[in-house]
Amino acid sequence: MEKGFVAQAMEKFGFMPTTALQVTFTVGLMAAICAAIHAILLFGVWGTVKKYNKRHPKRWLSLLIESDVFTRFVIAVQGIVLNVQTKLWIPQEARIYKILLFMTELWIAVLLMLTLLAIVTLVGNIVRGMRWAQKLPLNGIIQAVKLAVILVFGILIASILVGSSPALILSGLGAMTAVLMLVFQDTIRGFAAGLQLAGYNMLAVGDWLEMPKYNADGDVIEIGLTTVKVQNWDKTIVTIPTYALVSDSFKNWRGMEETGGRRIKRSVFIDIESIHFLSDEEIERLKKAHLLHEYLEKKVEEISAYNNELGADMTSPVNGRHLTNVGTFRAYLGNYVRNHPMIHKGLTMMVRQLAPTPEGLPIEVYVFTSTTRWVDYEAIQSDIFDHIFAVLPEFGLRAYQSPTGYDMRHMGGGRGANAPSA
């Protein structure tokens, strides 16, 4: 076997280690050189970098210091230095030569893999702080890159352990492709789904996701390679397969939050028996409401002109046009929500009548609040409907309500248990 040029020079001048003691001394000297290089890099170079960062702190440099990238790289360098020294100083016929080569090659492969994994984590932490990357499924991408690094170095380490070429390992894996795809099918499908979610901007960390099939209704806290974590409003955490977000349907509330308004779509059911034409006295009373005065003045004038032109006999309520209490109530609600300080003026505002049901006539309020905060939204919606129920009697209207035990006793002329005696 051909000796290295340093070994040849040492042999020429009679310094070639041949005895066990000489080989031991040489290995010790090699270890000392590695320790010196390690001290220079770790305590000299790296120590200087840390001092510089204390004086001039930078986010990326702080993240680098907190990570294990440099430490792992320095240990990998020791393996490289020891490997090179083995080839230069140890004779190939020595038993320790092959042992050292095997150990250092394995050392280098493992530490380089760990260094690359730490670099991927570091890059992910740096990118995570950038605004443009906020909506990317970084955890899934980082996990995919780490998996690729582990697979590549896993093949390299396996080739070192068995003492064969990586090409032979790859050719053996080719026959196991179907088995590997079966084992890693969730990972492959999750990675493809993650790319789709990112490419089409379908989901991001922080989005409010609703997916009843998986009992998920809350904020997305993590998008991984194979699972998505959702923290529900009751603080439970649900995990959903990443590919399920592409194959199944889900609701993302991000659009609502970006718009700046949350929809109120709720109806009050009017008892149809309480609907009637407004009398002149009722009209005059309702004109005192500032939200109705202008509407009633204009509407009375319009209806009077129409009836006069038609020549209708107004002694009968079926002739001509009349104002109704439910129509006037609907107009009042429309003005009320348009003047409400917490209703979004740039989005749809509507009060409409829906088709009658066995429960009565639905009058629906369809508006958007000017805030998307859940607590504030519920308070605004409650205040609006508190006012609606309280103002109904002013229009001579009643909200529909299924008969209660009290109603049944009242209809039967009976007394309640707490009713006073005559």
mmCIF file of N, CA and C in Angstrom, residues 270-276 325 360-361 396-398 400:
data_model
loop_
_atom_site.group_PDB
_atom_site.id
_atom_site.type_symbol
_atom_site.label_atom_id
_atom_site.label_comp_id
_atom_site.label_asym_id
_atom_site.label_seq_id
_atom_site.Cartn_x
_atom_site.Cartn_y
_atom_site.Cartn_z
ATOM 1 N N ILE A 270 -91.483 37.220 14.887
ATOM 2 C CA ILE A 270 -92.631 38.044 15.271
ATOM 3 C C ILE A 270 -93.899 37.188 15.263
ATOM 4 N N ASP A 271 -94.653 37.306 16.330
ATOM 5 C CA ASP A 271 -95.958 36.647 16.387
ATOM 6 C C ASP A 271 -96.855 37.289 15.330
ATOM 7 N N ILE A 272 -97.289 36.493 14.339
ATOM 8 C CA ILE A 272 -98.037 37.037 13.203
ATOM 9 C C ILE A 272 -99.350 37.675 13.656
ATOM 10 N N GLU A 273 -99.948 37.214 14.708
ATOM 11 C CA GLU A 273 -101.208 37.778 15.187
ATOM 12 C C GLU A 273 -101.064 39.210 15.693
ATOM 13 N N SER A 274 -99.823 39.615 15.966
ATOM 14 C CA SER A 274 -99.614 40.984 16.465
ATOM 15 C C SER A 274 -99.379 41.981 15.339
ATOM 16 N N ILE A 275 -99.363 41.531 14.089
ATOM 17 C CA ILE A 275 -99.125 42.420 12.950
ATOM 18 C C ILE A 275 -100.440 43.112 12.572
ATOM 19 N N HIS A 276 -100.397 44.459 12.395
ATOM 20 C CA HIS A 276 -101.595 45.197 11.996
ATOM 21 C C HIS A 276 -101.206 46.503 11.317
ATOM 22 N N ASN A 325 -97.248 47.989 11.238
ATOM 23 C CA ASN A 325 -96.307 48.089 12.371
ATOM 24 C C ASN A 325 -95.041 47.289 12.126
ATOM 25 N N GLY A 360 -93.483 31.892 13.423
ATOM 26 C CA GLY A 360 -93.758 33.303 13.239
ATOM 27 C C GLY A 360 -93.060 33.868 12.019
ATOM 28 N N LEU A 361 -93.010 35.212 11.957
ATOM 29 C CA LEU A 361 -92.389 35.910 10.829
ATOM 30 C C LEU A 361 -90.975 36.326 11.216
ATOM 31 N N GLY A 396 -96.393 47.629 18.920
ATOM 32 C CA GLY A 396 -97.548 46.743 19.040
ATOM 33 C C GLY A 396 -97.246 45.334 18.570
ATOM 34 N N LEU A 397 -95.984 44.941 18.626
ATOM 35 C CA LEU A 397 -95.566 43.616 18.156
ATOM 36 C C LEU A 397 -95.190 42.737 19.346
ATOM 37 N N ARG A 398 -95.287 41.431 19.136
ATOM 38 C CA ARG A 398 -94.885 40.447 20.126
ATOM 39 C C ARG A 398 -93.914 39.460 19.497
ATOM 40 N N TYR A 400 -92.457 35.779 19.068
ATOM 41 C CA TYR A 400 -93.048 34.439 19.206
ATOM 42 C C TYR A 400 -92.305 33.674 20.289
#
